[in-house]
Amino acid sequence: MVAAEPAVAQESRALLRTRLDCAEIRARELLPRVSVSPAEQWDRVQHRPQAGRVEEPNPRENWLAKWGRTRGPGTSFPKILRGTPPPRGRRECPEGRDSVSQSAPRHRAPTGPGRCAGWRASPGRFPRGDGGAMDSPEVTFTLAYLVFAVCFVFTPTEFHSAGLTVQNLLSGWLGSEDAAFVPYHLRRTAATLLCHSLLPLGYYVGMCFAASEKQLYYPSQTPETWRAFLLLALMLPAIACTLIYYWSRDRWARHPLARTLALYALPRSGWRAVASSVNTEFRRIDKFATGVPGARVIVTDTWVMKVTTYRVHVAQQQDVHLTVTESQQHDLSPDSNLPVQLLTIRVASANPAVQAFDIRLNSTEYGELCEKLRAPIRSAANVVIHQSLGDLFLETFASLVEVNPAYSVPSSQDLEACIGCMQTRASVKLVKTCQAAAEGECQQCYCRPMWCLTCMGKWFASRQDPQRPDTWLASRVPCPTCRARFCILDVCAVR
C-alpha cells in the first residue's frame, strides 16, 4: 500500500511548477522581435540551415525539458537559475509547432524538396519592411516638383489666385500692362523664358538634398545619367540668357514683337511710334478682351492681338482676313452648367511677312467680336455657329418691341446717349400699354428715354432665371432707373 504524499511535498511541487511557468513566460517576453520573411520562418520551424549562414549553438536548447525530466518529487529549482532570465536563443519545438507561439499547433509542413519553392521563387509576393519605393524621398520630391513645374508653366486658376506666376513675382520690374502694353510684354516674355528654363536646374538642386546618398553635389562622382541631366539643366538657362541678350540689343528692337510692329511703321517712323499707338488703344475701356491668361484675345479699334506665354501676335484690322475654321461643342462649361461652343478663328494678314495665328473664343462672345471688328468674318462650309440663349432672346425682344405702339418724343426734348453703353442714342421709353393704369402688376414709369433697345433687352434678360428660359417673355422686371415694374408689352420704341 502506497503511502500518501506529504502535504509539504505537494506544495513544493506546485511551487516548482509555478516558477517554471513564470520562467517560460519571461523567456517568451525576452525573445527579440525581428521581422523575418515567411520563408525564413518556415525554415526555422523545420530546423533547416539557410544557405550561406552557419547555425550557432543555441544555449537555451532543451533547458526547460532537461530540468523537467530530471526533477522529481520534492526537487527544487536550481539556485543558479532562480530569478535569472533564461538565456536568449531558440528551443526545440515539437513537430507541428513553431518557436514563437506554443499555444496551438500549426499546419504540418509539406515534405519533399519543393515544399518552399513557391515562396522562394516569388519573394515579391510579400511586402517589404521598408515601405516600398514610393516612400523614398527622391520619388516623393520628383512627383511634387513635376506637379509644381507643370502648374507653374501652365498656370491654373489656383496658382493665379495664390500669386505664383511670373507676372506677379516680378511685378516690380515688369511694370503695369495698362500703362505701357508693349514694353510690359517685351519684358514679360523675356522673364518668362528665363524662369521656365531654370526649372530643370531647380530640380537637380532639390535632388541634391532629397537624395543626398547619391552625392549629386559632386558632379565628378555622379552617374553618367545625372551628369548629362546637369549639363542640359545648365545649357537651357545659358541659351535663354543669350537669346534675351540678343532681343534687348538696340533697346529691344530685335524682339519678335518689335519686329512685327516695325512692319506697320511709316517710312520715317520706327516701331516705337506703332507701339505708342497700341498702348493708347489698349488703355481704352471699349476694347474687346477675352480668354485665359495663357491665350488672351484683345481687339481694339485698329489691332487684333493674341497674348501667349512666350509671344504676342499682332495684326492690323484693315488688312486681315478672318475665317472660322473649327467649332467644338461641349456639354458643360467650367463656369456654368450650360452647353458651350468654342470657335477657332484664323487671323491671316495680307502682308506675307506677318505670321498668321488662331484665336479661340466662346460662341456667346462671337457677336460682340463682330461688332468690334471692321472686317467681316467668313465661316467654313462645315462650321455652324450656335447663338447663345441671350442672343436669341435679344432678337425676339427686338421683334416684339417693334410691334408695340411707338412713343412720340416732344419737340422740346432732346435724346441723349444711352446711359448703358454710351455708344448710341436712347431709343426706347417705358409706357404702360399692357393693361389699364390701375390694373395688373405693371406700373407706370415716368423716366425720360435714357436707354437703347439693346441695353434694355440685356437688362431684361439679366433679371431672369437662366434655368427657366420658358418664363422670360411673360415675366416682369423693375425699371433700371426708377424700379417701376414693366413687361415686354410696355417697352415702346421712340419716334
PDB file of C-alpha atoms in Angstrom, residues 172-360:
ATOM      1  CA  GLY A 172       8.085  95.414 -59.671  1.00  0.00           C
ATOM      2  CA  TRP A 173      10.379  95.033 -62.679  1.00  0.00           C
ATOM      3  CA  LEU A 174       7.723  94.380 -65.324  1.00  0.00           C
ATOM      4  CA  GLY A 175       5.625  97.433 -64.547  1.00  0.00           C
ATOM      5  CA  SER A 176       1.950  97.892 -65.422  1.00  0.00           C
ATOM      6  CA  GLU A 177       0.304  96.435 -68.511  1.00  0.00           C
ATOM      7  CA  ASP A 178      -2.316  99.188 -68.652  1.00  0.00           C
ATOM      8  CA  ALA A 179       0.286 101.959 -68.542  1.00  0.00           C
ATOM      9  CA  ALA A 180       2.605 100.537 -71.228  1.00  0.00           C
ATOM     10  CA  PHE A 181       1.314  97.451 -73.013  1.00  0.00           C
ATOM     11  CA  VAL A 182       4.199  96.842 -75.430  1.00  0.00           C
ATOM     12  CA  PRO A 183       7.129  97.477 -73.007  1.00  0.00           C
ATOM     13  CA  TYR A 184       5.400  95.304 -70.428  1.00  0.00           C
ATOM     14  CA  HIS A 185       5.174  92.309 -72.750  1.00  0.00           C
ATOM     15  CA  LEU A 186       8.714  92.813 -74.045  1.00  0.00           C
ATOM     16  CA  ARG A 187       9.993  92.253 -70.521  1.00  0.00           C
ATOM     17  CA  ARG A 188       7.371  89.651 -69.607  1.00  0.00           C
ATOM     18  CA  THR A 189       8.204  87.274 -72.453  1.00  0.00           C
ATOM     19  CA  ALA A 190      11.924  87.508 -71.683  1.00  0.00           C
ATOM     20  CA  ALA A 191      11.423  86.932 -67.946  1.00  0.00           C
ATOM     21  CA  THR A 192       9.048  84.011 -68.564  1.00  0.00           C
ATOM     22  CA  LEU A 193      11.530  82.313 -70.884  1.00  0.00           C
ATOM     23  CA  LEU A 194      14.337  82.656 -68.321  1.00  0.00           C
ATOM     24  CA  CYS A 195      12.254  81.446 -65.358  1.00  0.00           C
ATOM     25  CA  HIS A 196      10.977  78.393 -67.195  1.00  0.00           C
ATOM     26  CA  SER A 197      14.483  77.477 -68.359  1.00  0.00           C
ATOM     27  CA  LEU A 198      15.632  77.364 -64.709  1.00  0.00           C
ATOM     28  CA  LEU A 199      13.130  74.642 -63.749  1.00  0.00           C
ATOM     29  CA  PRO A 200      15.417  71.651 -64.651  1.00  0.00           C
ATOM     30  CA  LEU A 201      18.278  73.191 -62.675  1.00  0.00           C
ATOM     31  CA  GLY A 202      15.974  73.691 -59.701  1.00  0.00           C
ATOM     32  CA  TYR A 203      15.067  70.016 -59.835  1.00  0.00           C
ATOM     33  CA  TYR A 204      18.726  68.999 -59.777  1.00  0.00           C
ATOM     34  CA  VAL A 205      19.449  71.251 -56.801  1.00  0.00           C
ATOM     35  CA  GLY A 206      16.455  69.847 -54.955  1.00  0.00           C
ATOM     36  CA  MET A 207      17.589  66.283 -55.629  1.00  0.00           C
ATOM     37  CA  CYS A 208      20.947  67.086 -54.011  1.00  0.00           C
ATOM     38  CA  PHE A 209      19.049  67.386 -50.718  1.00  0.00           C
ATOM     39  CA  ALA A 210      16.304  64.815 -51.351  1.00  0.00           C
ATOM     40  CA  ALA A 211      18.795  62.068 -52.373  1.00  0.00           C
ATOM     41  CA  SER A 212      21.951  63.039 -50.526  1.00  0.00           C
ATOM     42  CA  GLU A 213      23.292  59.479 -50.687  1.00  0.00           C
ATOM     43  CA  LYS A 214      23.762  59.878 -54.454  1.00  0.00           C
ATOM     44  CA  GLN A 215      26.273  62.701 -53.821  1.00  0.00           C
ATOM     45  CA  LEU A 216      24.881  64.797 -56.671  1.00  0.00           C
ATOM     46  CA  TYR A 217      26.648  67.870 -55.319  1.00  0.00           C
ATOM     47  CA  TYR A 218      29.907  66.270 -56.549  1.00  0.00           C
ATOM     48  CA  PRO A 219      29.425  66.105 -60.338  1.00  0.00           C
ATOM     49  CA  SER A 220      32.616  64.102 -60.765  1.00  0.00           C
ATOM     50  CA  GLN A 221      31.202  61.265 -58.621  1.00  0.00           C
ATOM     51  CA  THR A 222      27.655  61.195 -60.058  1.00  0.00           C
ATOM     52  CA  PRO A 223      26.485  58.621 -62.636  1.00  0.00           C
ATOM     53  CA  GLU A 224      26.594  59.421 -66.323  1.00  0.00           C
ATOM     54  CA  THR A 225      22.833  59.945 -66.497  1.00  0.00           C
ATOM     55  CA  TRP A 226      22.877  62.665 -63.855  1.00  0.00           C
ATOM     56  CA  ARG A 227      25.884  64.311 -65.492  1.00  0.00           C
ATOM     57  CA  ALA A 228      24.007  64.550 -68.776  1.00  0.00           C
ATOM     58  CA  PHE A 229      20.958  65.962 -66.978  1.00  0.00           C
ATOM     59  CA  LEU A 230      23.095  68.560 -65.184  1.00  0.00           C
ATOM     60  CA  LEU A 231      24.661  69.575 -68.496  1.00  0.00           C
ATOM     61  CA  LEU A 232      21.217  70.026 -70.030  1.00  0.00           C
ATOM     62  CA  ALA A 233      19.981  71.961 -66.969  1.00  0.00           C
ATOM     63  CA  LEU A 234      22.909  74.371 -67.324  1.00  0.00           C
ATOM     64  CA  MET A 235      22.620  74.734 -71.090  1.00  0.00           C
ATOM     65  CA  LEU A 236      18.954  75.811 -71.054  1.00  0.00           C
ATOM     66  CA  PRO A 237      19.479  78.967 -68.923  1.00  0.00           C
ATOM     67  CA  ALA A 238      22.619  79.773 -70.917  1.00  0.00           C
ATOM     68  CA  ILE A 239      20.707  79.609 -74.206  1.00  0.00           C
ATOM     69  CA  ALA A 240      17.829  81.628 -72.723  1.00  0.00           C
ATOM     70  CA  CYS A 241      20.193  84.338 -71.445  1.00  0.00           C
ATOM     71  CA  THR A 242      21.907  84.532 -74.838  1.00  0.00           C
ATOM     72  CA  LEU A 243      18.561  84.893 -76.629  1.00  0.00           C
ATOM     73  CA  ILE A 244      17.320  87.547 -74.186  1.00  0.00           C
ATOM     74  CA  TYR A 245      20.550  89.491 -74.604  1.00  0.00           C
ATOM     75  CA  TYR A 246      20.067  89.382 -78.370  1.00  0.00           C
ATOM     76  CA  TRP A 247      16.485  90.644 -78.036  1.00  0.00           C
ATOM     77  CA  SER A 248      17.470  93.519 -75.757  1.00  0.00           C
ATOM     78  CA  ARG A 249      20.043  94.939 -78.158  1.00  0.00           C
ATOM     79  CA  ASP A 250      19.150  98.387 -79.581  1.00  0.00           C
ATOM     80  CA  ARG A 251      16.554  98.893 -76.848  1.00  0.00           C
ATOM     81  CA  TRP A 252      14.574  95.716 -77.626  1.00  0.00           C
ATOM     82  CA  ALA A 253      14.489  96.426 -81.340  1.00  0.00           C
ATOM     83  CA  ARG A 254      15.284  92.768 -82.157  1.00  0.00           C
ATOM     84  CA  HIS A 255      12.447  91.311 -80.109  1.00  0.00           C
ATOM     85  CA  PRO A 256       9.838  89.431 -82.221  1.00  0.00           C
ATOM     86  CA  LEU A 257       7.095  91.820 -81.063  1.00  0.00           C
ATOM     87  CA  ALA A 258       9.164  94.866 -82.036  1.00  0.00           C
ATOM     88  CA  ARG A 259       9.931  93.336 -85.441  1.00  0.00           C
ATOM     89  CA  THR A 260       6.221  92.729 -86.089  1.00  0.00           C
ATOM     90  CA  LEU A 261       5.325  96.309 -85.156  1.00  0.00           C
ATOM     91  CA  ALA A 262       8.099  97.600 -87.419  1.00  0.00           C
ATOM     92  CA  LEU A 263       6.264  96.093 -90.415  1.00  0.00           C
ATOM     93  CA  TYR A 264       3.391  98.539 -89.834  1.00  0.00           C
ATOM     94  CA  ALA A 265       5.572 101.599 -89.244  1.00  0.00           C
ATOM     95  CA  LEU A 266       5.614 104.534 -91.659  1.00  0.00           C
ATOM     96  CA  PRO A 267       8.763 105.167 -93.696  1.00  0.00           C
ATOM     97  CA  ARG A 268      10.019 107.974 -91.486  1.00  0.00           C
ATOM     98  CA  SER A 269       8.995 106.449 -88.156  1.00  0.00           C
ATOM     99  CA  GLY A 270      10.013 103.327 -86.301  1.00  0.00           C
ATOM    100  CA  TRP A 271       8.359 100.593 -84.351  1.00  0.00           C
ATOM    101  CA  ARG A 272       8.153 102.766 -81.260  1.00  0.00           C
ATOM    102  CA  ALA A 273       5.551 105.019 -82.890  1.00  0.00           C
ATOM    103  CA  VAL A 274       3.408 101.964 -83.632  1.00  0.00           C
ATOM    104  CA  ALA A 275       3.936 100.729 -80.065  1.00  0.00           C
ATOM    105  CA  SER A 276       2.708 104.084 -78.735  1.00  0.00           C
ATOM    106  CA  SER A 277      -0.482 103.718 -80.805  1.00  0.00           C
ATOM    107  CA  VAL A 278      -1.044 100.193 -79.419  1.00  0.00           C
ATOM    108  CA  ASN A 279      -0.520 101.432 -75.844  1.00  0.00           C
ATOM    109  CA  THR A 280      -3.040 104.221 -76.319  1.00  0.00           C
ATOM    110  CA  GLU A 281      -5.759 101.964 -77.742  1.00  0.00           C
ATOM    111  CA  PHE A 282      -5.225  99.307 -75.068  1.00  0.00           C
ATOM    112  CA  ARG A 283      -5.960 101.838 -72.322  1.00  0.00           C
ATOM    113  CA  ARG A 284      -9.454 102.469 -73.747  1.00  0.00           C
ATOM    114  CA  ILE A 285     -12.366 100.849 -71.938  1.00  0.00           C
ATOM    115  CA  ASP A 286     -14.230  99.865 -75.123  1.00  0.00           C
ATOM    116  CA  LYS A 287     -11.700  97.213 -76.208  1.00  0.00           C
ATOM    117  CA  PHE A 288     -12.717  93.583 -76.588  1.00  0.00           C
ATOM    118  CA  ALA A 289     -10.743  91.223 -74.323  1.00  0.00           C
ATOM    119  CA  THR A 290     -11.381  87.567 -73.534  1.00  0.00           C
ATOM    120  CA  GLY A 291      -9.586  84.266 -72.964  1.00  0.00           C
ATOM    121  CA  VAL A 292      -7.411  82.668 -70.308  1.00  0.00           C
ATOM    122  CA  PRO A 293      -4.107  84.315 -69.276  1.00  0.00           C
ATOM    123  CA  GLY A 294      -2.076  81.940 -71.484  1.00  0.00           C
ATOM    124  CA  ALA A 295      -4.113  82.727 -74.644  1.00  0.00           C
ATOM    125  CA  ARG A 296      -5.770  86.126 -74.336  1.00  0.00           C
ATOM    126  CA  VAL A 297      -7.543  87.751 -77.282  1.00  0.00           C
ATOM    127  CA  ILE A 298      -7.559  91.561 -77.433  1.00  0.00           C
ATOM    128  CA  VAL A 299      -9.277  93.575 -80.173  1.00  0.00           C
ATOM    129  CA  THR A 300      -9.027  97.371 -80.277  1.00  0.00           C
ATOM    130  CA  ASP A 301     -10.194  99.846 -82.892  1.00  0.00           C
ATOM    131  CA  THR A 302      -7.137  99.143 -85.073  1.00  0.00           C
ATOM    132  CA  TRP A 303      -5.416  95.969 -83.846  1.00  0.00           C
ATOM    133  CA  VAL A 304      -6.139  92.289 -83.343  1.00  0.00           C
ATOM    134  CA  MET A 305      -3.760  90.766 -80.759  1.00  0.00           C
ATOM    135  CA  LYS A 306      -3.215  87.405 -79.140  1.00  0.00           C
ATOM    136  CA  VAL A 307      -1.108  87.230 -75.951  1.00  0.00           C
ATOM    137  CA  THR A 308       0.525  83.840 -75.255  1.00  0.00           C
ATOM    138  CA  THR A 309       3.130  82.679 -72.768  1.00  0.00           C
ATOM    139  CA  TYR A 310       6.200  83.396 -74.895  1.00  0.00           C
ATOM    140  CA  ARG A 311       4.915  85.643 -77.674  1.00  0.00           C
ATOM    141  CA  VAL A 312       2.464  88.395 -78.634  1.00  0.00           C
ATOM    142  CA  HIS A 313       0.833  88.179 -82.084  1.00  0.00           C
ATOM    143  CA  VAL A 314      -0.280  91.476 -83.634  1.00  0.00           C
ATOM    144  CA  ALA A 315      -2.229  92.182 -86.840  1.00  0.00           C
ATOM    145  CA  GLN A 316      -3.862  95.320 -88.189  1.00  0.00           C
ATOM    146  CA  GLN A 317      -7.604  95.165 -88.780  1.00  0.00           C
ATOM    147  CA  GLN A 318      -7.614  96.837 -92.176  1.00  0.00           C
ATOM    148  CA  ASP A 319      -5.531  94.117 -93.844  1.00  0.00           C
ATOM    149  CA  VAL A 320      -6.617  90.902 -92.107  1.00  0.00           C
ATOM    150  CA  HIS A 321      -8.842  88.062 -93.262  1.00  0.00           C
ATOM    151  CA  LEU A 322     -10.742  86.222 -90.539  1.00  0.00           C
ATOM    152  CA  THR A 323     -12.166  82.756 -91.081  1.00  0.00           C
ATOM    153  CA  VAL A 324     -13.973  80.459 -88.636  1.00  0.00           C
ATOM    154  CA  THR A 325     -12.144  77.184 -89.249  1.00  0.00           C
ATOM    155  CA  GLU A 326     -13.413  74.936 -86.435  1.00  0.00           C
ATOM    156  CA  SER A 327     -16.090  74.691 -83.774  1.00  0.00           C
ATOM    157  CA  GLN A 328     -16.183  72.385 -80.753  1.00  0.00           C
ATOM    158  CA  GLN A 329     -19.334  71.621 -78.816  1.00  0.00           C
ATOM    159  CA  HIS A 330     -19.090  70.767 -75.098  1.00  0.00           C
ATOM    160  CA  ASP A 331     -21.948  69.656 -72.890  1.00  0.00           C
ATOM    161  CA  LEU A 332     -20.721  71.548 -69.825  1.00  0.00           C
ATOM    162  CA  SER A 333     -18.562  74.601 -69.350  1.00  0.00           C
ATOM    163  CA  PRO A 334     -16.260  75.234 -66.365  1.00  0.00           C
ATOM    164  CA  ASP A 335     -18.170  78.387 -65.421  1.00  0.00           C
ATOM    165  CA  SER A 336     -21.760  77.151 -65.719  1.00  0.00           C
ATOM    166  CA  ASN A 337     -23.858  74.029 -66.218  1.00  0.00           C
ATOM    167  CA  LEU A 338     -24.915  75.056 -69.720  1.00  0.00           C
ATOM    168  CA  PRO A 339     -23.554  73.733 -73.035  1.00  0.00           C
ATOM    169  CA  VAL A 340     -20.790  75.768 -74.626  1.00  0.00           C
ATOM    170  CA  GLN A 341     -19.430  76.065 -78.152  1.00  0.00           C
ATOM    171  CA  LEU A 342     -15.806  77.095 -78.758  1.00  0.00           C
ATOM    172  CA  LEU A 343     -14.871  78.700 -82.075  1.00  0.00           C
ATOM    173  CA  THR A 344     -11.432  78.764 -83.694  1.00  0.00           C
ATOM    174  CA  ILE A 345     -10.864  81.799 -85.933  1.00  0.00           C
ATOM    175  CA  ARG A 346      -7.873  82.066 -88.267  1.00  0.00           C
ATOM    176  CA  VAL A 347      -6.388  85.577 -88.474  1.00  0.00           C
ATOM    177  CA  ALA A 348      -4.307  85.980 -91.640  1.00  0.00           C
ATOM    178  CA  SER A 349      -2.737  89.269 -92.687  1.00  0.00           C
ATOM    179  CA  ALA A 350      -2.430  90.459 -96.245  1.00  0.00           C
ATOM    180  CA  ASN A 351       1.229  91.163 -95.521  1.00  0.00           C
ATOM    181  CA  PRO A 352       3.093  87.855 -96.016  1.00  0.00           C
ATOM    182  CA  ALA A 353       5.753  88.912 -93.507  1.00  0.00           C
ATOM    183  CA  VAL A 354       3.178  88.872 -90.683  1.00  0.00           C
ATOM    184  CA  GLN A 355       2.677  85.383 -89.309  1.00  0.00           C
ATOM    185  CA  ALA A 356      -0.926  84.131 -89.187  1.00  0.00           C
ATOM    186  CA  PHE A 357      -2.361  82.962 -85.861  1.00  0.00           C
ATOM    187  CA  ASP A 358      -5.510  81.379 -84.423  1.00  0.00           C
ATOM    188  CA  ILE A 359      -7.786  82.750 -81.720  1.00  0.00           C
ATOM    189  CA  ARG A 360     -10.323  80.754 -79.679  1.00  0.00           C
TER     190      ARG A 360
END
